Amino acid sequence: MSLAPYIPLLPLAGFLINGIFRKQLSKTLTGIIGSGTILIAFALSVMVFNDVSAGNTGDIVLFDFISVADLHIPFAFKIDQLTSIFLLIITGVGFLIHVYSTSYMHEESNDHFARYFAYLNLFVFSMLLLVMGANYVIMFIGWEGVGLCSYLLIGYWFGNTAYNNAAKKAFIMNRIGDLGFLVAVFWMMQTFGAVGFDEIFAQLPGEASTATLTGITLCLFVGAMGKSAQIPLYTWLPDAMAGPTPVSALIHAATMVTAGIYMIARSNLMYALAPTTMMVVAIIGLSTAIFAGTIALKQYDIKKVLAYSTVSQLGYMFLGLGVGAFTGAVFHVMTHAFFKALLFLGAGSIIHAMHHQQDMRQYGGLRKYMPITHITMLLACLAIAGIPPFSGFFSKDEILVAAYAANPVYYYVGLVGALLTAFYMFRLYGMTFLGNFRGDTHHVPHESPAAMTVPLIILAILSVAGGLIGIPELFAENGHKLQQFLAPVFAKGEQQIAQHAHPSHSTEWMMIAVSVTLILLVIIFAINKYRKYQHTKDANTGFASVLENKWYVDELYDAVIVKPLIALGNLFNRMDTGVVDKLVNGVGRAVQYGSRQMRLVQSGNVGNYVLLMVIAIILLIRLVFYS
Amino acid sequence: MPIDYYIYLSVILFSIGVTGVLTRRNAIIVFMCIELMLNAVNLLLVAFSKMHHARAAVSDAATSIGTDGQLFVFFIMVVAAAEVSVGLAIIVMMYRNVHNVDINFLNRLKN
Amino acid sequence: MSTTEIIFWFLSALAIFSAIMVITRKNPVFSVLYLIVTFFAISGHYILMNAQFLAIVNIIVYAGAIMVLFLFVLMLMNLNKEGEPRKNRYLLWSGVIAGGMLMIVIIAALQTSKPEIVDSFSKGDIGLIQNLGMALFKEYVVPFEISSILFLSAMVGAVVIGKK
């Protein structure tokens, strides 16, 4: 456990070296430094994980960060089961993506290549800080840090205005959420007089009323909405696909967007004591899952499909949190990190092969040209669709069962979402890999180099087998290793939740059978529909065009929020130039005029000065002696 | 002699010096008036020195009280001599530049 | 009226008269000469107050050296002509009134002070070279040395300014 503080230090060192010497280092060296630091961090994370498995948990206080009056905020790391799981995900997936990037970004010039790795390392550092912090303030530092890196990496190709706008959009949307987080932190300081996890949870239940806790948790959830792209703050995530594809895989699929899940899972006791918030979380999560799923149905940009899929899956995780299945949510974070990173990296491999063509209508028949990418992508699609025994099945099933126990309506809506997922993923699969090649036949796509395919294969293995650590009771006694591992973290929170009757085994069997059958049917339907996809010039009509245009949410935000704000800004601008400036300039001009008159006293004539001096002395003596 | 008389004499001499500075335009005469003011102050210092010595000498005939005042006068003379040398050099230079010693020509402070 | 008082009044009258002459003469050379007379009168006052050393120094340094310097400058620049343009009447009177006001105000301010007698002929030899020399080279040796540096710098300054 004493090694834990070095885990975030390594990426920081990588960031500094790559950032400072970006002009000097060769690409190979940059890649080695960038990936190597993460690899060592991963090795340390494995050691920490072993340590934690043996029961060595606790806080590591490094130094006093803020010390004001009664408020003491140490710079401390909390090492426990939840942290160690996230450490493994971040450094493990992070390392694979770093390796992948060395090949994917190879076309960039030397210093831009190093800049990319510096940002990526800084991101990993911030993300590690976020999950390791032992209080909300340290978490907030990481929270802001990942937001910053996300901004920097989305706008990595800063020559492109659209990309810059996407970066700004992501940053501003995140800021809205961050404000909620910040308010929650101050509220907690006021209520509990502390921000440390242990200090706050020790005062619960009892120290704070349900209303206060509901307020705090809702504010925290606003932060999570921004970071994890939930309705209504989700629109930045699809735009964030402007960044390089490995960035989308690491930041906008596997790690950063799950920060909200981590934060709520970490605060499970507070959420458990605020049932209203739990309901809000569940409903927002569920509606996001469905809403984003419907949009994904009609997108043609391969990365946009994956982005909406990510939003949708994040919605599932929030549904899990909202119904009290904290373990299920964390489980889904983990499996999702595997298969969504794989999907993004596979998409990156395709984009790389297709010379930055992202439109799926130009793909088709890539199965022949890119066998490894094809197989790994197929496995990932099966995993995300929830076909047993792939990893997605276990995690999604756990969330859906918990949702059923809380409220059957959640389950049915969630099931529809799962069907949507299966449909759009196999639409993507069909359009990309099946049928005939529709693109420019002069550029025959080719399989990507080993640095890209090896991470794909590793992630594919994880996507297939990752679910086996969480086999439900139904299949095997004590099969759910993850639940047992995480039990100490969630014990207090789960105690507080009114336990819903767990559905009987027969119900559960039926649910699994129904969902798997339906999903299989949807997959067959989707493959049939898109296997022979031919591009037609006809624009989508009716509902399909609404979906293609993402329900016009961006336009709605533009009309409801942006336009009035701009109008207000213009009004203030006119008021500023018309009233305030005139006033200020008037004062200035009056002073100028007065000064020009006063200046005449300064004749520059020494004699006059002396005369004035003598008169002043006379007045002074008069004042001193006769007053 | 009452000390008042010396004070009055000094004040009168000093005021004459001030009046000279105010009314004359010739830089050299202005300078001389400043010397006059310095001497008025010197006279007063010596008078006070004498006054304090006389009062102390009533009880102790060998007292050296009052020495300080006279030494101050001495130092004022020293400084005045230095000042005059530099000041006159400046006036000479001014005369060389504008061929006049009228202080009204020295209104460059205006701009 | 004792001899001392007669001498005092005589010297005072002489000093004030010649001081007024200094500021009223049109020819700067006369002003210089009257200023020398003033200094002699003040030196007489010094002797009256048993400050013999200062009296001599005053005559040597002021009347002897400084005033000769003034005369030299006047002669070199050929300023002894009565060509000084008068100030305008308004400024002239304002200067005189201001100076007179200053005098009146200071004298009025000192009216309430306690009268004290200066014993002109009391014993005491603090004004002699022996006593002043002892003090100067014991307690005041540092300022004395510093004043020599002041002289050096003044000399350098005068030469530099004069050479331009």
XYZ file of N, CA and C in Angstrom, chain B residues 5-109:
315
model
N 15.605 90.010 21.578
C 16.153 90.963 20.617
C 16.881 90.248 19.507
N 17.647 89.233 19.932
C 18.371 88.475 18.901
C 17.391 87.748 17.971
N 16.334 87.239 18.599
C 15.342 86.535 17.774
C 14.746 87.493 16.761
N 14.368 88.653 17.227
C 13.749 89.626 16.326
C 14.719 90.007 15.218
N 15.975 90.253 15.627
C 16.966 90.640 14.629
C 17.089 89.559 13.557
N 17.168 88.299 14.018
C 17.302 87.188 13.068
C 16.095 87.111 12.152
N 14.903 87.222 12.748
C 13.686 87.103 11.948
C 13.654 88.212 10.908
N 14.064 89.430 11.314
C 14.040 90.550 10.363
C 15.010 90.280 9.218
N 16.215 89.848 9.567
C 17.195 89.570 8.513
C 16.694 88.450 7.588
N 16.107 87.434 8.209
C 15.608 86.303 7.425
C 14.507 86.767 6.464
N 13.588 87.603 7.002
C 12.478 88.052 6.169
C 12.982 88.932 5.040
N 14.016 89.739 5.319
C 14.589 90.548 4.249
C 15.129 89.629 3.158
N 15.786 88.543 3.600
C 16.286 87.564 2.625
C 15.155 86.988 1.788
N 14.067 86.602 2.463
C 12.929 86.030 1.746
C 12.376 87.031 0.746
N 12.216 88.269 1.219
C 11.690 89.303 0.319
C 12.587 89.455 -0.897
N 13.897 89.422 -0.669
C 14.823 89.532 -1.788
C 14.629 88.400 -2.778
N 14.508 87.193 -2.266
C 14.310 86.054 -3.168
C 13.044 86.258 -3.985
N 12.006 86.789 -3.327
C 10.722 86.922 -4.012
C 10.735 88.038 -5.043
N 11.458 89.077 -4.748
C 11.320 90.244 -5.612
C 12.386 90.339 -6.695
N 13.578 89.836 -6.459
C 14.643 90.010 -7.453
C 14.603 88.917 -8.508
N 15.075 89.286 -9.706
C 15.093 88.304 -10.782
C 16.496 87.874 -11.148
N 17.445 88.600 -10.658
C 18.825 88.243 -10.938
C 19.220 87.027 -10.096
N 19.612 85.971 -10.763
C 19.887 84.722 -10.056
C 20.973 84.898 -9.004
N 21.950 85.744 -9.282
C 23.046 85.907 -8.320
C 22.561 86.609 -7.064
N 21.689 87.565 -7.247
C 21.177 88.269 -6.067
C 20.260 87.346 -5.267
N 19.475 86.538 -5.982
C 18.645 85.544 -5.291
C 19.527 84.642 -4.443
N 20.628 84.276 -5.031
C 21.576 83.420 -4.322
C 22.134 84.113 -3.079
N 22.470 85.361 -3.240
C 22.998 86.129 -2.100
C 21.962 86.231 -0.996
N 20.697 86.402 -1.380
C 19.638 86.484 -0.373
C 19.538 85.177 0.410
N 19.788 84.088 -0.286
C 19.772 82.804 0.427
C 20.897 82.775 1.449
N 22.069 83.294 1.069
C 23.185 83.363 2.018
C 22.808 84.223 3.215
N 22.079 85.281 2.919
C 21.645 86.177 4.004
C 20.743 85.418 4.973
N 19.855 84.627 4.437
C 18.959 83.856 5.302
C 19.758 82.870 6.151
N 20.750 82.241 5.533
C 21.587 81.295 6.276
C 22.273 81.995 7.443
N 22.756 83.206 7.179
C 23.455 83.936 8.246
C 22.518 84.345 9.356
N 21.279 84.658 8.994
C 20.314 84.996 10.042
C 20.125 83.806 10.969
N 20.045 82.639 10.376
C 19.879 81.430 11.193
C 21.117 81.198 12.045
N 22.284 81.404 11.445
C 23.531 81.235 12.205
C 23.556 82.134 13.434
N 23.148 83.350 13.210
C 23.148 84.322 14.319
C 22.262 83.825 15.449
N 21.104 83.302 15.077
C 20.172 82.817 16.093
C 20.766 81.620 16.835
N 21.428 80.759 16.105
C 22.033 79.584 16.738
C 23.078 80.009 17.763
N 23.901 80.958 17.389
C 24.926 81.418 18.327
C 24.268 82.048 19.541
N 23.180 82.817 19.300
C 22.501 83.458 20.418
C 21.961 82.429 21.392
N 21.347 81.369 20.857
C 20.811 80.318 21.743
C 21.938 79.592 22.457
N 23.005 79.356 21.730
C 24.153 78.714 22.355
C 24.626 79.518 23.553
N 24.714 80.797 23.341
C 25.154 81.699 24.415
C 24.181 81.669 25.585
N 22.896 81.679 25.228
C 21.867 81.692 26.268
C 21.976 80.463 27.162
N 22.092 79.295 26.521
C 22.173 78.064 27.311
C 23.436 78.034 28.125
N 24.548 78.504 27.559
C 25.806 78.490 28.285
C 25.738 79.397 29.498
N 25.148 80.573 29.316
C 25.050 81.528 30.415
C 24.228 80.946 31.555
N 23.175 80.243 31.213
C 22.331 79.684 32.279
C 23.061 78.558 33.012
N 23.797 77.752 32.265
C 24.497 76.639 32.901
C 25.690 77.144 33.697
N 26.299 78.236 33.248
C 27.518 78.722 33.892
C 27.240 79.272 35.284
N 25.985 79.548 35.589
C 25.641 80.055 36.915
C 26.052 79.054 37.969
N 25.806 77.779 37.715
C 26.147 76.762 38.716
C 27.542 76.196 38.487
N 27.981 76.131 37.243
C 29.272 75.506 36.953
C 30.007 76.385 35.947
N 31.006 77.050 36.415
C 31.671 78.038 35.584
C 32.426 77.383 34.419
N 32.859 76.108 34.611
C 33.687 75.463 33.585
C 32.859 74.666 32.575
N 31.527 74.887 32.598
C 30.680 74.074 31.706
C 30.973 74.358 30.231
N 30.793 73.330 29.429
C 31.014 73.520 27.990
C 29.691 73.461 27.227
N 28.558 73.632 27.951
C 27.264 73.648 27.262
C 27.225 74.816 26.299
N 26.731 74.597 25.111
C 26.694 75.649 24.106
C 27.684 75.410 23.000
N 28.615 74.513 23.243
C 29.595 74.201 22.190
C 28.904 73.656 20.936
N 27.895 72.790 21.174
C 27.209 72.136 20.049
C 26.642 73.155 19.085
N 25.968 74.192 19.646
C 25.346 75.195 18.794
C 26.367 75.871 17.901
N 27.530 76.189 18.472
C 28.544 76.885 17.685
C 29.105 75.965 16.600
N 29.229 74.674 16.953
C 29.735 73.753 15.937
C 28.724 73.575 14.804
N 27.452 73.638 15.151
C 26.437 73.575 14.092
C 26.612 74.728 13.127
N 26.854 75.918 13.687
C 27.087 77.083 12.834
C 28.268 76.810 11.909
N 29.293 76.239 12.510
C 30.484 75.917 11.720
C 30.129 75.000 10.540
N 29.358 73.961 10.838
C 29.003 73.023 9.764
C 28.097 73.683 8.728
N 27.207 74.568 9.200
C 26.354 75.265 8.225
C 27.222 76.068 7.275
N 28.250 76.704 7.816
C 29.151 77.467 6.950
C 29.828 76.546 5.936
N 30.238 75.371 6.416
C 30.885 74.406 5.529
C 29.961 74.057 4.365
N 28.727 73.696 4.736
C 27.778 73.296 3.695
C 27.495 74.470 2.771
N 27.368 75.670 3.354
C 27.066 76.837 2.532
C 28.183 77.083 1.531
N 29.426 76.915 1.974
C 30.553 77.135 1.063
C 30.475 76.158 -0.115
N 30.190 74.890 0.195
C 30.074 73.892 -0.874
C 28.931 74.259 -1.803
N 27.822 74.640 -1.213
C 26.636 74.983 -1.994
C 26.935 76.141 -2.928
N 27.645 77.148 -2.410
C 27.939 78.323 -3.227
C 28.791 77.922 -4.424
N 29.774 77.059 -4.191
C 30.655 76.703 -5.311
C 29.860 76.028 -6.420
N 28.990 75.075 -6.027
C 28.200 74.383 -7.049
C 27.189 75.332 -7.666
N 26.514 76.113 -6.810
C 25.476 77.019 -7.296
C 26.034 78.021 -8.288
N 27.171 78.578 -7.968
C 27.753 79.554 -8.882
C 28.162 78.877 -10.194
N 28.642 77.654 -10.101
C 28.982 76.930 -11.328
C 27.743 76.775 -12.198
N 26.601 76.452 -11.546
C 25.359 76.300 -12.318
C 24.984 77.626 -12.970
N 25.128 78.710 -12.203
C 24.760 80.018 -12.775
C 25.653 80.351 -13.964
N 26.947 80.039 -13.827
C 27.867 80.309 -14.932
C 27.427 79.520 -16.165
N 27.076 78.252 -15.944
C 26.649 77.436 -17.082
C 25.372 77.985 -17.699
N 24.454 78.381 -16.822
C 23.190 78.949 -17.325
C 23.473 80.182 -18.166
N 24.412 81.014 -17.668
C 24.732 82.228 -18.412
C 25.318 81.880 -19.777
N 26.144 80.838 -19.785
C 26.743 80.424 -21.046
C 25.682 79.955 -22.043
N 24.633 79.323 -21.521
C 23.615 78.759 -22.415
C 22.635 79.821 -22.903
N 22.122 80.666 -21.999
C 21.061 81.581 -22.410
C 21.520 83.033 -22.365
N 22.774 83.256 -21.987
C 23.325 84.618 -21.915
C 22.469 85.520 -21.069
N 21.999 84.979 -19.987
C 21.198 85.763 -19.072
C 21.185 85.038 -17.737
N 20.964 85.767 -16.671
C 20.828 85.108 -15.365
C 19.469 85.406 -14.763
N 18.527 85.791 -15.628
C 17.177 86.070 -15.158
C 16.484 84.746 -14.817
N 15.983 84.642 -13.583
C 15.382 83.351 -13.224
C 14.082 83.113 -13.972
N 13.518 84.140 -14.571
C 12.303 83.914 -15.368
C 12.590 83.102 -16.615
N 13.863 83.022 -16.975
C 14.196 82.151 -18.098
C 14.165 80.682 -17.686
N 14.195 80.484 -16.377
C 14.229 79.099 -15.880
C 12.816 78.561 -15.706
N 11.986 78.707 -16.716
C 10.616 78.199 -16.564
C 10.423 76.909 -17.344
N 11.494 76.145 -17.485
C 11.385 74.869 -18.210
C 10.512 73.855 -17.462
N 10.325 74.094 -16.168
C 9.492 73.169 -15.381
C 8.068 73.107 -15.925
